[in-house]
Short mmCIF file of C-alpha atoms and ligand atoms in Angstrom, two decimals:
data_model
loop_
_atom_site.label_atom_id
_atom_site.label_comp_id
_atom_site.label_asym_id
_atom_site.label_seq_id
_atom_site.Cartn_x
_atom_site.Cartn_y
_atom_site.Cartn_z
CA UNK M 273 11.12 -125.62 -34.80
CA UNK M 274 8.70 -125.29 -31.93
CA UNK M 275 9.33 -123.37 -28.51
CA UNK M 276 6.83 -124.44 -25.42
CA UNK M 277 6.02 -121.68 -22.66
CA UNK M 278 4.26 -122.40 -19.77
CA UNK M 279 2.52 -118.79 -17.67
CA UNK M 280 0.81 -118.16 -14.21
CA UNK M 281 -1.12 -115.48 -12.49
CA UNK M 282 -2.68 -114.79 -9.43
CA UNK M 283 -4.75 -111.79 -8.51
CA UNK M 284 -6.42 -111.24 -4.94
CA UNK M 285 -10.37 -110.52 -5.50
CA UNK M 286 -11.43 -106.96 -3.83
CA UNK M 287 -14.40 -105.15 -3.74
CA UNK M 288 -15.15 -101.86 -5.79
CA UNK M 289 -12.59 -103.44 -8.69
CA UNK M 290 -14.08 -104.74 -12.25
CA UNK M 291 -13.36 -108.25 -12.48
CA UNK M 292 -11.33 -108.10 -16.25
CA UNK M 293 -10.49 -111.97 -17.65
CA UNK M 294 -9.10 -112.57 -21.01
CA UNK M 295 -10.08 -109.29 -22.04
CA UNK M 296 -13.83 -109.86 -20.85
CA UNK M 297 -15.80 -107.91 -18.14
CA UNK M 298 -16.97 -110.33 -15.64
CA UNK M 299 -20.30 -109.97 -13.74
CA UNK M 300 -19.05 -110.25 -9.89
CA UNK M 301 -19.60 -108.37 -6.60
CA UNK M 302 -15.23 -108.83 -6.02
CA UNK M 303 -13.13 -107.58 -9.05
CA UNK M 304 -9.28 -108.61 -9.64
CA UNK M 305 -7.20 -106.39 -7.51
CA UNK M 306 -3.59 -105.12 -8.44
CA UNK M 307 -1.02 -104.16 -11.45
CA UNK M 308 -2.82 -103.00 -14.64
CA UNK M 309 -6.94 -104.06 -15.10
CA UNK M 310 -5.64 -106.99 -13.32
CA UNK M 311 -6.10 -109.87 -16.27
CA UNK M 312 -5.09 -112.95 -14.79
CA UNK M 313 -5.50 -114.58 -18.11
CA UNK M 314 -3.60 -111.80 -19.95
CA UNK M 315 -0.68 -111.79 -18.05
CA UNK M 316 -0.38 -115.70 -17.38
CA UNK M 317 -0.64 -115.66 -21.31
CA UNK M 318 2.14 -113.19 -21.65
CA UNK M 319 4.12 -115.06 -19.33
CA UNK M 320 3.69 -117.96 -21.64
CA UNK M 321 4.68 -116.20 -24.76
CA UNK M 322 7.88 -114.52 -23.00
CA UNK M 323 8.95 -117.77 -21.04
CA UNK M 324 8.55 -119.91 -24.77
CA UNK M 325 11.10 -116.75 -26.02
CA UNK M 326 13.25 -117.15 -22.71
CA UNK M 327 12.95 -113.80 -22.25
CA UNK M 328 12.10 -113.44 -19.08
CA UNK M 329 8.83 -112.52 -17.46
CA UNK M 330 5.72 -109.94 -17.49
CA UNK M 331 7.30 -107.92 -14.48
CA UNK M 332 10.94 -107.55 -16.04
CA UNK M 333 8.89 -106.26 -19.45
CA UNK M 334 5.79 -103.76 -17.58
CA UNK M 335 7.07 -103.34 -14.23
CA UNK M 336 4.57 -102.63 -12.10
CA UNK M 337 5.65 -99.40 -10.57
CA UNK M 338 5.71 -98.25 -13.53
CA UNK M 339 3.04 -95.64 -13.76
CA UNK M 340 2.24 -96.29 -17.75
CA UNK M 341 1.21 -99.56 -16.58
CA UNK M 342 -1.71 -98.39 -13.57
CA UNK M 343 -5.00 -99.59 -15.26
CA UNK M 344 -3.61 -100.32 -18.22
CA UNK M 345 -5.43 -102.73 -20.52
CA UNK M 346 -3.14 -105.82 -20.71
CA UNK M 347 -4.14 -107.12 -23.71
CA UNK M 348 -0.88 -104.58 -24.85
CA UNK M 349 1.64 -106.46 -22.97
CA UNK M 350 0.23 -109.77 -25.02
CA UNK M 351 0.61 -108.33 -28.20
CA UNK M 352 4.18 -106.97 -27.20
CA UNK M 353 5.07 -110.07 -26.14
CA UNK M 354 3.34 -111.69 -29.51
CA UNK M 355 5.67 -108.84 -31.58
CA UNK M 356 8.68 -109.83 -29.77
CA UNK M 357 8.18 -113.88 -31.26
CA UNK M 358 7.45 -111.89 -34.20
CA UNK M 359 10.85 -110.72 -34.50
CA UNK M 360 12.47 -113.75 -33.92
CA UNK M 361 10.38 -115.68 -36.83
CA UNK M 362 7.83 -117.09 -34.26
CA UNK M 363 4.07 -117.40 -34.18
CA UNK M 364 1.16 -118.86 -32.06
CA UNK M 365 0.54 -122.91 -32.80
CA UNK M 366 -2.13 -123.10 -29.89
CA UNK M 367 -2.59 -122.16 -26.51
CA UNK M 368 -4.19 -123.65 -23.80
CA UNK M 369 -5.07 -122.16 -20.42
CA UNK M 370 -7.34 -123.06 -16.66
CA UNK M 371 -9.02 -120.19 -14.57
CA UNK M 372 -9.49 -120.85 -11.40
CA UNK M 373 -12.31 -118.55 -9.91
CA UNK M 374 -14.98 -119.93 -7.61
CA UNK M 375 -17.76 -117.72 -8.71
CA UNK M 376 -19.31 -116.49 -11.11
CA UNK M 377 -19.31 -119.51 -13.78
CA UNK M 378 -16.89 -118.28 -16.84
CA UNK M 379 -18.42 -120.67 -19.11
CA UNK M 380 -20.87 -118.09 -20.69
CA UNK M 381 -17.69 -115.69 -21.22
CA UNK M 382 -15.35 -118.01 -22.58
CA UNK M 383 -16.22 -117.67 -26.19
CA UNK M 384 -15.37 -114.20 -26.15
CA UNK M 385 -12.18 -114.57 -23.87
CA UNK M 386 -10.76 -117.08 -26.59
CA UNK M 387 -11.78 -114.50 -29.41
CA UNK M 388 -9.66 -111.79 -27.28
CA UNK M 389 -6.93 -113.92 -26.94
CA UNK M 390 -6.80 -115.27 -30.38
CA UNK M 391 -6.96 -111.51 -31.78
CA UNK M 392 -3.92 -110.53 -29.53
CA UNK M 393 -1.85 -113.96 -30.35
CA UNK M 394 -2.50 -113.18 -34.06
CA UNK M 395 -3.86 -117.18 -34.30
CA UNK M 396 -7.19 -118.43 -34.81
CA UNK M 397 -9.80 -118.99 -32.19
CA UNK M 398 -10.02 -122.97 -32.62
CA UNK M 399 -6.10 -122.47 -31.49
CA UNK M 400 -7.13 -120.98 -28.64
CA UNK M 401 -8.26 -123.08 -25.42
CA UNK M 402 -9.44 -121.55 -22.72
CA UNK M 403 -11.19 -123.40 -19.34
CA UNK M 404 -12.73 -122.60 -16.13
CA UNK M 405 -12.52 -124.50 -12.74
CA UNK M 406 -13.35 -123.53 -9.52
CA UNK M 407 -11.16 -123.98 -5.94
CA UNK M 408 -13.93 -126.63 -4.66
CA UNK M 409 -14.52 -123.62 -1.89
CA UNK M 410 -11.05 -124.52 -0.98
CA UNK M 411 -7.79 -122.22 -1.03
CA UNK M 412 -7.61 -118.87 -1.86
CA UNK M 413 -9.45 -119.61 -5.13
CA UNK M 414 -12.39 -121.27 -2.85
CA UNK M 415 -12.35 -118.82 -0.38
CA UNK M 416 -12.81 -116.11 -3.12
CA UNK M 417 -9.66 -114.49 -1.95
CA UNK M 418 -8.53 -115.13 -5.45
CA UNK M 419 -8.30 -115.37 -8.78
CA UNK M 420 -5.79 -117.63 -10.62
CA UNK M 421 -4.73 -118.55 -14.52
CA UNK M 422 -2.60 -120.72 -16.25
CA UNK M 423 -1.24 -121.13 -19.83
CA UNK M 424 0.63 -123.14 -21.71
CA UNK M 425 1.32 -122.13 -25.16
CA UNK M 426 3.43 -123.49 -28.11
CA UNK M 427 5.40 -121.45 -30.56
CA UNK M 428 6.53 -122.48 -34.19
CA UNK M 429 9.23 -121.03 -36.51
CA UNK M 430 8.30 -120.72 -40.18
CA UNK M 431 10.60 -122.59 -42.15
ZN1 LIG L 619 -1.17 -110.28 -13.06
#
């Protein structure tokens, strides 16, 4: 039996914050502002997980004003959400994912994003899909105002 989720995150970009995607420190002037270290890719992949469980989302889980949660390193919500399949007989067939970021280029980080998200999904890395676009200097994303992520990941119950 398989169970499809689909996640999606958006972060405004700020000065003075560390720009943290899929677990990876990011090289950039603007750094992903809000709840937790601000992993678009985290918490779009979280989404994914919860939304294959129909459980509901990242917020109703971690809510942000919750202070446990203030610069907390969301890889943890992942691997909750991961543990909750867990306990319903799931696990992680693949996962795929866009980042939409105008600048820097991701594609020297993306190795080690997939290896971060393929550690907290309890998979393997060739499971794990992860690509980078930018906004085309349009939108938020190509205005820089932004950073945005997307997943879609599929779920399968052992027999
Ligand atoms: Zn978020």
């Amino acid at each position: 039996m398989y169970r499809l989720g689909f996640g999606t995150d958006i972060h405004r970009l700020a000065a003075g914050r560390p720009l943290m995607i899929g677990g990876v420190r990011i090289e950039s002037d603007l750094g992903s502002d809000g709840h937790s270290d601000g992993d678009v890719l985290m918490h779009a992949a979280t989404d994914a997980v919860l939304g294959a469980l129909a459980l509901g989302d990242i917020g109703a889980h971690f809510p942000s004003d919750d202070d446990r949660w203030h610069n907390a390193e969301s890889s943890q919500f992942l691997r909750h959400a991961v543990g909750l399949a867990k306990e319903k007989g799931y696990s992680v067939s693949n996962i795929d994912s866009v980042i939409d970021l105008e600048k820097p280029t991701l594609r020297p980080y993306l190795d080690a994003m997939r290896a971060n998200l393929a550690d907290a999904l309890n998979t393997e890395t060739d499971c794990v899909s992860v690509k980078a676009k930018t906004g085309e200097a349009v939108d938020a994303v190509g205005e820089r105002l932004a950073v945005r992520a997307q997943v879609i990941v599929l779920l399968v119950k052992a027999q």
